[in-house]
Tab-separated table of C-alpha atoms in Angstrom:
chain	number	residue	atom	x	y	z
A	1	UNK	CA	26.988	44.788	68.255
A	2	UNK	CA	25.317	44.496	64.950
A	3	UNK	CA	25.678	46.872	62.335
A	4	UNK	CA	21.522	46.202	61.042
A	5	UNK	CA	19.515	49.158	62.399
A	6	UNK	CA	16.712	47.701	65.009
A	7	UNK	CA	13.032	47.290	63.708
A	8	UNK	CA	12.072	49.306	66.846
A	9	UNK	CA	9.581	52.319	67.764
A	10	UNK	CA	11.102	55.650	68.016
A	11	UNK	CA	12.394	55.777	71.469
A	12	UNK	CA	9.132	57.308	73.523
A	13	UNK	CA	9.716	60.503	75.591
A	14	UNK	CA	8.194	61.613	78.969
A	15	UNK	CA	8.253	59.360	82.320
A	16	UNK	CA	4.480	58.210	81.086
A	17	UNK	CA	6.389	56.196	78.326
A	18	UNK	CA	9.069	54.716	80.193
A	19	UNK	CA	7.423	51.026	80.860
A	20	UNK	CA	7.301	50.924	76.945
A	21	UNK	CA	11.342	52.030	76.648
A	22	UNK	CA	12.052	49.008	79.689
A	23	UNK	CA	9.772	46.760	77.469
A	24	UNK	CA	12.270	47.096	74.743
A	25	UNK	CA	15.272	47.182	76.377
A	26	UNK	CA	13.980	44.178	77.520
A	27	UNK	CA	13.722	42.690	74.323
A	28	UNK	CA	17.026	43.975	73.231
A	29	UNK	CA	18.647	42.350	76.510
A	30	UNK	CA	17.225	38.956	75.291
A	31	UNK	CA	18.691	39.753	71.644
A	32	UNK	CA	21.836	40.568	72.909
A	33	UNK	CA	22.357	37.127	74.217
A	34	UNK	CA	23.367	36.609	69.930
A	35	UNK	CA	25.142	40.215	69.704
A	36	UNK	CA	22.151	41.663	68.323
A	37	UNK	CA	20.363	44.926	69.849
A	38	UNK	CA	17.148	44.468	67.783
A	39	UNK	CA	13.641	44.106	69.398
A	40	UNK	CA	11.938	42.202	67.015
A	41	UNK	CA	15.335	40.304	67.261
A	42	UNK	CA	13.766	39.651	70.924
A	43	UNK	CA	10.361	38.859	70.133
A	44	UNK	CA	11.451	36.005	68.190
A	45	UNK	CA	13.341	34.871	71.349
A	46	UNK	CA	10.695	35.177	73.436
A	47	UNK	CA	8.723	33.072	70.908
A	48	UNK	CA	11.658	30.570	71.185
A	49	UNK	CA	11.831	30.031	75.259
A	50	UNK	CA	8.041	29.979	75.499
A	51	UNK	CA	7.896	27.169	72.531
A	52	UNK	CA	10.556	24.887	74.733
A	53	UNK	CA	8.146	25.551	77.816
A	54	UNK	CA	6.052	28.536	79.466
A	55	UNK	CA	8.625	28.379	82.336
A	56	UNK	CA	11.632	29.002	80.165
A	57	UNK	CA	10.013	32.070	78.460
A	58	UNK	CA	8.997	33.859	81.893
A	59	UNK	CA	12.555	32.578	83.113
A	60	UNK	CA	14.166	34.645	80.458
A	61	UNK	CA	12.175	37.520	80.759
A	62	UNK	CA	12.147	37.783	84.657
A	63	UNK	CA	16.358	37.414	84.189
A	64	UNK	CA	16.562	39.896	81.584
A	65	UNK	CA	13.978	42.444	83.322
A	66	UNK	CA	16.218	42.282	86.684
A	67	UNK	CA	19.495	42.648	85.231
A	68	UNK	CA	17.737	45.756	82.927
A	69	UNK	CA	16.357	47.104	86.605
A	70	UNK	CA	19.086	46.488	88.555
A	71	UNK	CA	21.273	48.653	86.126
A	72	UNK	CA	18.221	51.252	86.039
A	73	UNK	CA	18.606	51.463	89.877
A	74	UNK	CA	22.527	51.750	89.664
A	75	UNK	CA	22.677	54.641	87.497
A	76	UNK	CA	24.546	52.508	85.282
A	77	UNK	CA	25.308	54.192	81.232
A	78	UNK	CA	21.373	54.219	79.259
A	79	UNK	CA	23.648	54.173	76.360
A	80	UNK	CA	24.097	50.126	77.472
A	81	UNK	CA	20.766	49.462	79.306
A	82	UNK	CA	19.237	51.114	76.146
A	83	UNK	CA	21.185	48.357	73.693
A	84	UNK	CA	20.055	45.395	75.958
A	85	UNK	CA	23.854	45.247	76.965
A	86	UNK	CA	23.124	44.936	80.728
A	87	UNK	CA	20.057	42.107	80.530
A	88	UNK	CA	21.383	39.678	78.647
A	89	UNK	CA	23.499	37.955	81.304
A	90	UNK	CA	20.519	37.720	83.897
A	91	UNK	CA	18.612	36.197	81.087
A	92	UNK	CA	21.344	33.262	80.977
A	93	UNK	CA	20.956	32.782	84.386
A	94	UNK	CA	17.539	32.608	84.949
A	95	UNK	CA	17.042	30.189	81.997
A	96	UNK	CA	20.120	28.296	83.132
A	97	UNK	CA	18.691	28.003	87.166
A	98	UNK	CA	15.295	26.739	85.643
A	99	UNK	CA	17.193	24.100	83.436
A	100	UNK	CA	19.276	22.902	86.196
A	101	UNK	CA	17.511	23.686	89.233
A	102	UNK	CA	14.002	22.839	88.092
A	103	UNK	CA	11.344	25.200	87.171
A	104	UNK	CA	8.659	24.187	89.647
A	105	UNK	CA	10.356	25.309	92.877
A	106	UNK	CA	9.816	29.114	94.638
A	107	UNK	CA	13.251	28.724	95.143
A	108	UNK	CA	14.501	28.423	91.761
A	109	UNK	CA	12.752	31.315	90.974
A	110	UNK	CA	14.051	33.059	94.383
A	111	UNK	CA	17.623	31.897	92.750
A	112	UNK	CA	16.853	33.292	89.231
A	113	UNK	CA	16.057	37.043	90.265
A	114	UNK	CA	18.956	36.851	92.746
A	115	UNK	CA	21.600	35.478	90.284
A	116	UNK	CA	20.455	38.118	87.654
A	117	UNK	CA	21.310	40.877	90.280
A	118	UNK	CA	24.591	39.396	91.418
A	119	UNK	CA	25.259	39.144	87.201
A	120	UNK	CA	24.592	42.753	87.087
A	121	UNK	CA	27.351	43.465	89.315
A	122	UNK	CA	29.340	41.348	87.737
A	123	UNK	CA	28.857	43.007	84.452
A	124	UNK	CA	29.745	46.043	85.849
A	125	UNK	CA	32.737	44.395	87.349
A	126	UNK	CA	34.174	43.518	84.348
A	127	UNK	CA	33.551	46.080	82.314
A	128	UNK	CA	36.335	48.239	84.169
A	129	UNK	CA	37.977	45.486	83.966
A	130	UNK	CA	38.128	44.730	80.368
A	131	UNK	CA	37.939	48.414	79.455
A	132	UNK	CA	42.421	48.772	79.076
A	133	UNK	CA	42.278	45.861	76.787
A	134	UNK	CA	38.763	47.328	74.585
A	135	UNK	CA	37.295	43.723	75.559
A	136	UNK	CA	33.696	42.784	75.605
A	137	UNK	CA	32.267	40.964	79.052
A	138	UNK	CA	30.876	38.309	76.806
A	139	UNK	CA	28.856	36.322	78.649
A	140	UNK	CA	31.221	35.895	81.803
A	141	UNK	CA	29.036	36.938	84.215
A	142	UNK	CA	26.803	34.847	83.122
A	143	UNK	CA	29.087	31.557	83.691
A	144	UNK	CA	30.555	32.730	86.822
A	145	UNK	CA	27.483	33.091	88.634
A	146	UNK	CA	25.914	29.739	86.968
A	147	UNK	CA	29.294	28.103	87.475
A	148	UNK	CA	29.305	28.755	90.956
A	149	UNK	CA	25.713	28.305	92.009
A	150	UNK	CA	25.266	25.037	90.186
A	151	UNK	CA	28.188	23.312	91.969
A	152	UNK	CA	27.222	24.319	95.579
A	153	UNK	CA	23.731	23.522	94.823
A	154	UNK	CA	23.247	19.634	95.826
A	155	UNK	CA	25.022	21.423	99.795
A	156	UNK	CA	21.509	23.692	100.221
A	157	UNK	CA	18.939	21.392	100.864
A	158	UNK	CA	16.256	24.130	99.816
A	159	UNK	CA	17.962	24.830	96.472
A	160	UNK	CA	18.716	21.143	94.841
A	161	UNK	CA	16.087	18.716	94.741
A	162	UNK	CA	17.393	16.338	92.048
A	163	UNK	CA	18.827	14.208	94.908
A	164	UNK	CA	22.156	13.435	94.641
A	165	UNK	CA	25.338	15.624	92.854
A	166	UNK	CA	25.860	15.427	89.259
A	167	UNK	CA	29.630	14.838	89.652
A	168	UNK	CA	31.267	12.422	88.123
A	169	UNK	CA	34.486	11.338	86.927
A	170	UNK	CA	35.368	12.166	82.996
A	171	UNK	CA	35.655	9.033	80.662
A	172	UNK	CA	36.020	7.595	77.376
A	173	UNK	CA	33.566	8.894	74.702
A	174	UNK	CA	31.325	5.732	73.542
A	175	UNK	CA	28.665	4.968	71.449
A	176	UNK	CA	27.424	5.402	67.532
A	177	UNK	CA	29.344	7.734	66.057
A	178	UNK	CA	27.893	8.056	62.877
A	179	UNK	CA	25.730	11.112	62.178
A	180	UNK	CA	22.576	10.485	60.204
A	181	UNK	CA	21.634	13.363	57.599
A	182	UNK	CA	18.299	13.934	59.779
A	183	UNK	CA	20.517	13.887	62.861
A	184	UNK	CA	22.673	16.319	61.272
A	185	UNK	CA	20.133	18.588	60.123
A	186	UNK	CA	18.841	18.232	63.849
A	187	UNK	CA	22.013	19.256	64.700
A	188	UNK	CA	22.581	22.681	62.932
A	189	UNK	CA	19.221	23.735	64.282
A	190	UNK	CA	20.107	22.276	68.222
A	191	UNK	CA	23.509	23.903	68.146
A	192	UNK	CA	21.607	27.739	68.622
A	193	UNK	CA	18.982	26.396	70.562
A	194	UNK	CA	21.620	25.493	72.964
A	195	UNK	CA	23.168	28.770	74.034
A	196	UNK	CA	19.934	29.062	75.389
A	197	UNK	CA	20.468	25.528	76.780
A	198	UNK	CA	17.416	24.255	74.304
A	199	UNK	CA	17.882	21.181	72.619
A	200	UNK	CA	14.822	21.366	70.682
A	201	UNK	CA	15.505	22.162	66.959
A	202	UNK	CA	12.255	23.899	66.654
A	203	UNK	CA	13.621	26.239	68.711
A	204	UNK	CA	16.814	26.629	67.740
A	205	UNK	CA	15.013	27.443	64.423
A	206	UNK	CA	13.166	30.289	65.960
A	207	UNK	CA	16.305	31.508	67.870
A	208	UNK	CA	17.717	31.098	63.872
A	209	UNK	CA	15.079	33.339	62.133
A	210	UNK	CA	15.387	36.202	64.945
A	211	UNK	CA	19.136	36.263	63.909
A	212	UNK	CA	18.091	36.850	60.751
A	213	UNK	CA	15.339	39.577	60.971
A	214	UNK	CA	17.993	41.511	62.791
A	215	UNK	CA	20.820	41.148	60.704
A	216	UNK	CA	20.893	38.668	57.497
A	217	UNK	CA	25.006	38.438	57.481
A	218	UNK	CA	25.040	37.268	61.386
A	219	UNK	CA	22.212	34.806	60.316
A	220	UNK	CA	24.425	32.974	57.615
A	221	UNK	CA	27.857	33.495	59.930
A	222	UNK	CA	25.687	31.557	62.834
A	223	UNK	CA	25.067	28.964	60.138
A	224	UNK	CA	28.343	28.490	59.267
A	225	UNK	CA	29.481	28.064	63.171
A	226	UNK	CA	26.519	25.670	63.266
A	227	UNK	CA	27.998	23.796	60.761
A	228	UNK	CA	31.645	24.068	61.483
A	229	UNK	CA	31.004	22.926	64.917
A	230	UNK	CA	28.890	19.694	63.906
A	231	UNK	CA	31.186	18.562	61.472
A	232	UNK	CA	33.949	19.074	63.625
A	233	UNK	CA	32.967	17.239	66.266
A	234	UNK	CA	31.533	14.104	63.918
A	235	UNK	CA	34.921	14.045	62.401
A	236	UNK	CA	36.758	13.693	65.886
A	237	UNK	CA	34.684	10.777	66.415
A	238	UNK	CA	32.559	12.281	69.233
A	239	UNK	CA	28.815	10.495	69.834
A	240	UNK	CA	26.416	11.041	67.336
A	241	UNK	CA	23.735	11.816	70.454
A	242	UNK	CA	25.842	14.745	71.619
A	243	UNK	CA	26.254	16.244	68.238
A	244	UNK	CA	22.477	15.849	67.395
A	245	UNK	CA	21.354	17.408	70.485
A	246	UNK	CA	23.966	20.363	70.158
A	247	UNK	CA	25.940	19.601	73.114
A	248	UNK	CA	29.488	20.123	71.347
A	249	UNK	CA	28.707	23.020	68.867
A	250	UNK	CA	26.461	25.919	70.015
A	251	UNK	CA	30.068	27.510	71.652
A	252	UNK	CA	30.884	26.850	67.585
A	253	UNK	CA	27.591	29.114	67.014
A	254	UNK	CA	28.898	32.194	69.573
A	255	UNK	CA	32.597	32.272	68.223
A	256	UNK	CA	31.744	32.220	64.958
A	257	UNK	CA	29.249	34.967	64.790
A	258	UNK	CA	31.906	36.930	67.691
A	259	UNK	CA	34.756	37.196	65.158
A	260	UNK	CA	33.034	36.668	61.697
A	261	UNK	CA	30.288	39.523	62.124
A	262	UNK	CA	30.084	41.223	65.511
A	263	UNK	CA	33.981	42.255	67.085
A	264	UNK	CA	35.535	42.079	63.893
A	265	UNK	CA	35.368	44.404	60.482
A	266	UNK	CA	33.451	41.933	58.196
A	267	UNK	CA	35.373	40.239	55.380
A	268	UNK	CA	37.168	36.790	53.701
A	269	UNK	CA	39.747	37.164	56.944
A	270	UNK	CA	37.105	37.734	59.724
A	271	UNK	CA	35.260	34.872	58.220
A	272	UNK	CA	37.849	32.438	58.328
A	273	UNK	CA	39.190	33.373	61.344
A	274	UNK	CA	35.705	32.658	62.789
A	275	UNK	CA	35.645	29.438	61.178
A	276	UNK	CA	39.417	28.704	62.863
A	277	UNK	CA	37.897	30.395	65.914
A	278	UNK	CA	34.487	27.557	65.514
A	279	UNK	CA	37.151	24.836	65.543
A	280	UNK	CA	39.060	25.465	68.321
A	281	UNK	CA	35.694	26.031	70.508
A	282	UNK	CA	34.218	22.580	69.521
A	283	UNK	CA	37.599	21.239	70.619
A	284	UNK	CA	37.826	23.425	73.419
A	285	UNK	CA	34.175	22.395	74.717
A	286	UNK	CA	34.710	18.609	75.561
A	287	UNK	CA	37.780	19.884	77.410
A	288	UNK	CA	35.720	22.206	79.692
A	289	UNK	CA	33.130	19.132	79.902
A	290	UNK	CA	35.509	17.294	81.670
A	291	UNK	CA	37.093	19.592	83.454
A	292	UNK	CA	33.544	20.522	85.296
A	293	UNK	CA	32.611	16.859	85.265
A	294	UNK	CA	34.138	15.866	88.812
A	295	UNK	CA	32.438	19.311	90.329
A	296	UNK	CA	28.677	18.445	88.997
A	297	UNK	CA	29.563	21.728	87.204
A	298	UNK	CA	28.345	22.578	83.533
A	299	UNK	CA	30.476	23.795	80.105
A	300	UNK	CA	27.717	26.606	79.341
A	301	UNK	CA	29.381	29.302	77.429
A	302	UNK	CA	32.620	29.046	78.722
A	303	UNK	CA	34.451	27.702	75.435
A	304	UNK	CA	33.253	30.317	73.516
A	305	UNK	CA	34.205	32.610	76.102
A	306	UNK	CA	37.819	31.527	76.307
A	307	UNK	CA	38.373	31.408	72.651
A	308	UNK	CA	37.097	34.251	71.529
A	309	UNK	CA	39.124	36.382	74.483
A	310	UNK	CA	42.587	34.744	72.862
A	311	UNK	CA	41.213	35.551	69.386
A	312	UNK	CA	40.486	38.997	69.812
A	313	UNK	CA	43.983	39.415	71.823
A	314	UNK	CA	46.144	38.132	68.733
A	315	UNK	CA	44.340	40.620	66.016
A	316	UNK	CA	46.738	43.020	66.779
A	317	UNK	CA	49.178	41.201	65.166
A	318	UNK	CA	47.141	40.335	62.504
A	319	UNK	CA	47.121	42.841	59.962
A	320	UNK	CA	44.723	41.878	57.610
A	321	UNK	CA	42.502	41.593	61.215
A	322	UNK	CA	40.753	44.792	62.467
A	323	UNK	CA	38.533	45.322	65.653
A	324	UNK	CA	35.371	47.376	64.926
């Protein structure tokens, strides 16, 4: 979580002002998507789905507004639903279901408020899990539920309506790999836009600014994944069309941010371990590509997921390393 303190109302009192408190614990679920429990944070997000399409915006906020319910209804700690902790994974999913599933279908919607449930009881899930090892769900629940529902989607008739599967054997990487300085530019911006799975840098720059309002050091560590994770990937030699559209460095984006300001005291060390961390994920992500590829199955945030659960493991024996 960040360390900033939220540009939010005093928390209201009384049952008459509890839409208000779900309205920003709404907001804070959409922030915490980036770590950050900040409602303005979440304003600018909502800014940023509803500038890549109106769908995507009520997508996001139906996802983050049923995982924020569903814990409501649970009983589960207000100490989490109040930081956003327990919406942010619904939010994924809804956004992810209207990306891969199309927006304009009942069902996808039908899908979306479903999935965000199910995520909720994942989160929960884990959380007991995780708790002997002090680690984060990250945005498992997320994946698993995505994961699963986007590979047995083209066997429901009612559900997939892009005709047939996705799947497809992995192969060589091919075309221009040469990255333009406007493509690279594109790039830095695409790589946030993407954990939302938005391509568009306009809105990766809005995603980018909401960073900032909520806490300036997170903004420039996202930067620096952002960047890490693009020139990473154009010095491997991967297609200069992946790396412009972020496609091999948003999980670069996630870990840096994860072990440079969020899980891990701030400092030279956490910093370069995040930018180690960035590597590795870039790496990491056109391994899970493939992997998926003969399933119709997607890499989402499962990179960042994976390395930043192995980084966090080792700090122990790091001593110049501290958890928060």
């Amino acid at each position: 979580m960040s360390r900033a303190v939220s540009w939010d109302l005093p928390e209201p009192s009384g049952a008459r002002r509890q839409p208000v408190r779900f309205g920003y614990e709404v907001l804070r679920g959409l922030a915490q998507v980036d770590f950050m429990p900040n409602a303005a944070c979440g304003l600018f997000f909502v800014a940023a789905l509803f500038a890549a399409g109106w769908r995507y915006g009520l997508a996001g906020l139906l996802g983050t507004a049923v995982g924020t319910a569903t814990a409501y209804a649970l009983g589960v700690d207000r100490a989490r639903t109040a930081a956003g902790l327990e919406g942010f994974n619904g939010c994924l999913v809804a956004v992810a279901f209207a990306v891969f599933l199309g927006p304009g279908y009942a069902s996808t919607w039908l899908m979306a408020a479903g999935g965000a449930l199910v995520a909720s009881v994942l989160t929960a899930a884990l959380v007991n899990l995780l708790r002997p090892w002090s680690m984060p769900t990250f945005t498992l629940p997320f994946c698993l539920v995505a994961s699963v529902v986007t590979v047995a989607a083209p066997g429901f008739q009612r559900v997939w309506h892009e005709g047939s599967s996705l799947s497809a054997l992995p192969r060589s990487a091919s075309g221009d790999a040469s990255l333009g300085l406007g493509d690279a530019a594109h790039a830095v911006l695409a790589n946030v836009g993407q954990i939302f799975l938005m391509p568009q840098w306009y809105v990766g720059l809005l995603f980018l600014a909401g960073i900032f309002v909520a806490d300036w050091f997170a903004g420039l560590t996202a930067c620096l994944g952002s960047v890490i994770g693009t020139a990473t990937s154009w010095a491997l030699g991967a297609p200069a069309s992946d790396v412009a559209e972020g496609l091999l460095g948003y999980n670069a984006v996630l870990v840096a941010m994860a072990l440079g300001a969020v899980f891990l005291e701030r400092g030279a060390a956490a910093l370069v371990y995040g930018v180690v961390g960035a590597v590795a994920s870039t790496v990491l992500t056109v391994a899970v590509t493939s992997f998926f590829a003969p399933f119709g199955g997607h890499t989402l945030t499962w990179p960042y997921i994976l390395t930043t659960l192995f980084f966090l493991a080792a700090v122990p024996s790091f001593p110049r390393l501290r958890r928060t």
